[in-house]
Every structure is written in C-alpha cells, then in structure tokens.
Amino acid sequence: TQLLEQSPQFLSIQEGENLTVYCNSSSVFSSLQWYRQEPGEGPVLLVTVVTGGEVKKLKRLTFQFGDARKDSSLHITAAQPGDTGLYLCAGSRSNDYKLSFGAGTTVTVRA
Amino acid sequence: DSGVTQTPKHLITATGQRVTLRCSPRSGDLSVYWYQQSLDQGLQFLIQYYNGEERAKGNILERFSAQQFPDLHSELNLSSLELGDSALYFCASSVSTGRTGELFFGEGSRLTVL
C-alpha cells in the first residue's frame, strides 16, 4: 500500500485545457514536494510546500498543501505539450527522514 | 544535468548473479539516497546515507546492500538476482538530511535480469 495515493493515474488532455492532479494520504507530512519525471531521466523538483494551507504558484502551475498537511494538489492552467511527463508527489513525515513517493500521474498533453 | 552521476546506465545479467551500481553525488552534497522504480511499484525508497553513515532504511531486501565511501560516492550491491529485481535504480543526493531539501536525481541505472 502506498503511503501517498495519487489520482488520476493517467491523464490525457488537449493543449490549452486545465488539469488537476491529486495527492492524498492518511498521514500528516512535515513537508510535501512535487517532482516531474520525463522518459529516460530522473525526477526533477518543481516545488516544496511546508505549511498547511500553503499555495505556491510557478508560472502556469499552482500547488496547494492541505490545511491538515495530509494532501496536496497540482493544477496546470492552459497545459502545453511541454507539460507532458510523470508527476510525482513526495512527502516526509516528522518521525522519519525518508522521502516517500506516490505512484505518479502520467500526464499527456496533445498538440 | 543534475550533477549526479550513475554508472552503468544499462546492465543486463542473469538470475543468481551479483551487480554493483555506482553513484557520484553532486559536489558538496553529503546525503545519498537510493530508489528503485518499477512499473508496478513506482519509486520505492531503499536506503539513505549521510556523510558515510546510514541514516534511513526503506524496504531494502537483505540481498541488497549499500555503502557510502569517504569521498561520498555510494555503491548499491544487488546479489542473488531474481527476475523481479529488474527495474530502474536511481541515486539522488542532497546537501543535508533536511526534510524540505531538494533531491537531485541521477539518470538511473536500468537493470534487466534474464
């Protein structure tokens, strides 16, 4: 069983549409990160959120950390083909050092 | 380029064999992490080292072992290989063990066990 559950598993949309990816858990996290991974490469960090209720914006990407620090979402506005990739959320709890990853959401943006 | 170097990039071997994967972290990074990525399990944390000492352990099999050397490079040893060990193995590094720190990942070593 994954500590972090991501949904949906796959998402295919047309260029210009919006999309939201969810990351949920029953555990409380001291911080949560979002990474993007492209084929043949390792994951690359997009953002870190640490405060419950925190919202961070990175150009067309908006990240939100739930008030209870158990969940997070990633929203992409006006998606572009360059946004295609595997989006992974990762969290660490206050009682351990390891960073646990969700299974990921594969996003495909069609031109 | 993340600055993390992993070798080899691809490895094909037979069941029962032993392999060693190597990782050189980014210059200045003291922490090294090993992850296994497979299609059905996603990215699974194996083990973390900080400045030569084991810091955290995940679901690492007893057939697997790792170490971090004084020059901070790390090796992951996989023995008595089974078909199910076929996966991408990623090394990542960070400056510290801080829980909000960014992990920089290498390009991975793709292991195929036949």
Short mmCIF file of C-alpha atoms in Angstrom, two decimals:
data_model
loop_
_atom_site.label_atom_id
_atom_site.label_comp_id
_atom_site.label_asym_id
_atom_site.label_seq_id
_atom_site.Cartn_x
_atom_site.Cartn_y
_atom_site.Cartn_z
CA THR A 1 0.00 0.00 0.00
CA GLN A 2 1.34 3.42 -1.00
CA LEU A 3 1.71 6.00 1.74
CA LEU A 4 0.78 8.65 -0.80
CA GLU A 5 -2.05 7.96 -3.22
CA GLN A 6 -2.06 9.91 -6.46
CA SER A 7 -5.01 10.35 -8.78
CA PRO A 8 -5.70 10.03 -11.53
CA GLN A 9 -3.10 7.51 -12.65
CA PHE A 10 -3.28 8.72 -16.27
CA LEU A 11 -4.49 11.99 -17.74
CA SER A 12 -4.64 12.90 -21.42
CA ILE A 13 -5.81 16.35 -22.42
CA GLN A 14 -5.74 18.76 -25.32
CA GLU A 15 -3.36 21.70 -25.40
CA GLY A 16 -4.93 24.71 -23.72
CA GLU A 17 -7.04 22.73 -21.26
CA ASN A 18 -6.60 22.78 -17.50
CA LEU A 19 -5.81 19.80 -15.31
CA THR A 20 -5.53 18.91 -11.64
CA VAL A 21 -3.55 16.08 -10.07
CA TYR A 22 -4.22 14.97 -6.51
CA CYS A 23 -2.01 13.50 -3.82
CA ASN A 24 -3.68 12.11 -0.71
CA SER A 25 -2.66 10.34 2.45
CA SER A 26 -3.98 9.43 5.88
CA SER A 27 -0.64 10.55 7.34
CA VAL A 28 0.48 14.03 8.27
CA PHE A 29 3.56 15.30 6.48
CA SER A 30 6.06 17.90 7.64
CA SER A 31 6.65 18.79 4.00
CA LEU A 32 5.49 17.73 0.60
CA GLN A 33 7.24 18.00 -2.73
CA TRP A 34 6.21 17.68 -6.36
CA TYR A 35 8.59 16.31 -8.98
CA ARG A 36 8.28 15.85 -12.73
CA GLN A 37 9.98 12.98 -14.50
CA GLU A 38 10.50 12.66 -18.23
CA PRO A 39 11.34 9.39 -20.01
CA GLY A 40 14.95 8.32 -19.54
CA GLU A 41 15.59 10.88 -16.84
CA GLY A 42 15.38 11.17 -13.10
CA PRO A 43 12.69 13.20 -11.33
CA VAL A 44 13.23 16.96 -11.10
CA LEU A 45 11.88 19.01 -8.21
CA LEU A 46 9.12 21.50 -9.04
CA VAL A 47 8.14 22.79 -5.60
CA THR A 48 8.24 22.16 -1.84
CA VAL A 49 5.35 23.10 0.44
CA VAL A 50 5.69 23.04 4.21
CA THR A 51 2.79 24.99 5.74
CA GLY A 52 -0.79 23.71 5.93
CA GLY A 53 -2.98 25.68 3.53
CA GLU A 54 0.04 26.97 1.61
CA VAL A 55 -0.42 27.83 -2.07
CA LYS A 56 2.54 28.25 -4.39
CA LYS A 57 2.49 29.34 -8.00
CA LEU A 58 5.11 28.55 -10.58
CA LYS A 59 4.07 30.21 -13.86
CA ARG A 60 1.07 28.11 -15.01
CA LEU A 61 1.41 25.60 -12.17
CA THR A 62 -0.36 26.06 -8.84
CA PHE A 63 0.44 23.84 -5.88
CA GLN A 64 -1.65 23.59 -2.74
CA PHE A 65 -0.92 21.89 0.58
CA GLY A 66 -3.99 20.83 2.54
CA ASP A 67 -4.80 22.54 5.85
CA ALA A 68 -4.20 19.28 7.72
CA ARG A 69 -0.98 18.59 5.77
CA LYS A 70 -2.30 15.24 4.56
CA ASP A 71 -2.96 16.10 0.94
CA SER A 72 -1.84 18.26 -1.92
CA SER A 73 -2.88 19.19 -5.42
CA LEU A 74 -1.17 20.38 -8.56
CA HIS A 75 -3.17 22.45 -11.03
CA ILE A 76 -1.90 23.31 -14.50
CA THR A 77 -3.58 26.10 -16.41
CA ALA A 78 -3.59 26.14 -20.21
CA ALA A 79 -1.49 22.98 -20.49
CA GLN A 80 1.15 22.76 -23.19
CA PRO A 81 2.80 19.71 -24.79
CA GLY A 82 5.93 20.55 -22.81
CA ASP A 83 3.99 19.77 -19.63
CA THR A 84 3.84 16.11 -20.63
CA GLY A 85 5.50 13.86 -18.09
CA LEU A 86 5.14 11.80 -14.93
CA TYR A 87 4.19 13.96 -11.95
CA LEU A 88 5.20 12.59 -8.58
CA CYS A 89 4.35 13.83 -5.12
CA ALA A 90 6.70 13.01 -2.29
CA GLY A 91 6.42 13.59 1.42
CA SER A 92 8.38 13.21 4.59
CA ARG A 93 6.85 12.76 8.00
CA SER A 94 8.16 14.35 11.16
CA ASN A 95 9.15 10.99 12.66
CA ASP A 96 11.44 9.77 9.89
CA TYR A 97 13.93 11.06 7.37
CA LYS A 98 12.90 9.12 4.31
CA LEU A 99 11.10 10.76 1.43
CA SER A 100 8.22 8.58 0.22
CA PHE A 101 6.85 8.95 -3.30
CA GLY A 102 3.40 8.42 -4.71
CA ALA A 103 2.98 6.16 -7.73
CA GLY A 104 2.68 9.17 -10.00
CA THR A 105 0.29 10.62 -12.55
CA THR A 106 1.22 10.31 -16.21
CA VAL A 107 0.11 13.48 -17.99
CA THR A 108 -0.06 13.67 -21.77
CA VAL A 109 -0.85 17.00 -23.43
CA ARG A 110 -1.81 16.61 -27.07
CA ALA A 111 -0.98 19.41 -29.52
CA ASP B 1 22.23 17.82 -15.89
CA SER B 2 21.57 17.30 -12.17
CA GLY B 3 25.23 16.79 -11.31
CA VAL B 4 24.57 13.27 -10.02
CA THR B 5 26.37 10.58 -11.99
CA GLN B 6 25.27 6.98 -12.08
CA THR B 7 27.02 4.05 -13.74
CA PRO B 8 26.32 1.87 -15.56
CA LYS B 9 23.31 3.27 -17.43
CA HIS B 10 22.22 -0.16 -18.58
CA LEU B 11 23.01 -3.60 -17.23
CA ILE B 12 21.80 -7.00 -18.38
CA THR B 13 22.58 -10.02 -16.27
CA ALA B 14 21.27 -13.44 -15.33
CA THR B 15 19.38 -14.68 -12.30
CA GLY B 16 21.60 -15.54 -9.38
CA GLN B 17 24.28 -13.04 -10.34
CA ARG B 18 25.56 -10.04 -8.39
CA VAL B 19 25.91 -6.47 -9.65
CA THR B 20 27.19 -3.18 -8.27
CA LEU B 21 25.67 0.17 -9.14
CA ARG B 22 27.72 3.28 -8.58
CA CYS B 23 26.69 6.84 -7.75
CA SER B 24 28.66 10.05 -7.52
CA PRO B 25 26.65 12.79 -5.79
CA ARG B 26 26.67 16.47 -6.67
CA SER B 27 29.73 18.30 -5.45
CA GLY B 28 29.14 19.33 -1.84
CA ASP B 29 26.16 17.06 -1.22
CA LEU B 30 26.56 14.86 1.85
CA SER B 31 23.39 12.78 1.56
CA VAL B 32 22.88 9.98 -0.92
CA TYR B 33 19.60 8.16 -1.46
CA TRP B 34 18.83 5.01 -3.45
CA TYR B 35 15.43 4.37 -5.01
CA GLN B 36 14.03 1.53 -7.10
CA GLN B 37 11.48 2.33 -9.79
CA SER B 38 9.40 -0.35 -11.43
CA LEU B 39 6.18 -0.13 -13.42
CA ASP B 40 4.04 -1.79 -10.76
CA GLN B 41 5.65 -0.36 -7.62
CA GLY B 42 6.55 3.19 -8.56
CA LEU B 43 9.51 4.88 -6.90
CA GLN B 44 10.42 2.93 -3.76
CA PHE B 45 12.88 4.25 -1.19
CA LEU B 46 15.68 1.81 -0.44
CA ILE B 47 18.25 3.49 1.76
CA GLN B 48 19.85 6.83 2.66
CA TYR B 49 23.37 7.70 3.74
CA TYR B 50 24.63 10.92 5.23
CA ASN B 51 28.36 11.60 5.28
CA GLY B 52 29.18 7.91 5.29
CA GLU B 53 26.62 6.81 7.87
CA GLU B 54 23.35 5.02 7.20
CA ARG B 55 20.53 7.45 8.05
CA ALA B 56 17.32 5.79 6.98
CA LYS B 57 16.26 2.45 5.61
CA GLY B 58 13.27 1.61 3.47
CA ASN B 59 12.06 -1.66 2.02
CA ILE B 60 15.52 -2.81 1.04
CA LEU B 61 15.87 -6.56 0.61
CA GLU B 62 18.51 -8.47 2.58
CA ARG B 63 20.08 -9.43 -0.75
CA PHE B 64 20.79 -5.75 -1.34
CA SER B 65 23.38 -3.69 0.46
CA ALA B 66 24.83 -0.24 0.09
CA GLN B 67 27.56 1.95 1.44
CA GLN B 68 28.86 5.48 1.16
CA PHE B 69 32.60 5.93 0.95
CA PRO B 70 34.79 8.70 2.45
CA ASP B 71 34.80 10.53 -0.88
CA LEU B 72 30.97 10.46 -0.63
CA HIS B 73 30.33 8.27 -3.63
CA SER B 74 27.99 5.38 -2.99
CA GLU B 75 27.53 1.86 -4.26
CA LEU B 76 24.44 -0.33 -4.25
CA ASN B 77 25.16 -4.05 -4.34
CA LEU B 78 22.46 -6.41 -5.55
CA SER B 79 23.08 -10.14 -5.14
CA SER B 80 21.31 -13.42 -5.90
CA LEU B 81 19.39 -11.51 -8.51
CA GLU B 82 15.84 -12.51 -9.37
CA LEU B 83 13.68 -11.61 -12.35
CA GLY B 84 11.67 -9.27 -10.14
CA ASP B 85 14.75 -7.17 -9.44
CA SER B 86 14.59 -5.81 -12.98
CA ALA B 87 13.96 -2.10 -12.55
CA LEU B 88 15.40 1.38 -12.78
CA TYR B 89 17.63 2.19 -9.85
CA PHE B 90 18.01 5.87 -9.05
CA CYS B 91 20.52 7.60 -6.90
CA ALA B 92 19.77 11.05 -5.55
CA SER B 93 21.77 13.46 -3.47
CA SER B 94 21.07 16.46 -1.29
CA VAL B 95 23.07 18.91 0.75
CA SER B 96 21.71 17.70 4.06
CA THR B 97 19.16 15.37 5.59
CA GLY B 98 16.72 18.23 5.95
CA ARG B 99 13.22 17.07 5.18
CA THR B 100 12.47 20.05 2.98
CA GLY B 101 15.65 19.73 0.98
CA GLU B 102 15.64 19.17 -2.76
CA LEU B 103 16.75 15.80 -4.02
CA PHE B 104 18.80 15.81 -7.20
CA PHE B 105 18.41 12.58 -9.13
CA GLY B 106 20.78 10.88 -11.50
CA GLU B 107 19.58 9.43 -14.79
CA GLY B 108 19.29 5.97 -13.29
CA SER B 109 20.73 2.53 -13.94
CA ARG B 110 18.40 0.21 -15.83
CA LEU B 111 18.87 -3.35 -14.62
CA THR B 112 17.48 -6.24 -16.62
CA VAL B 113 17.65 -9.70 -15.09
CA LEU B 114 17.11 -12.56 -17.55
#
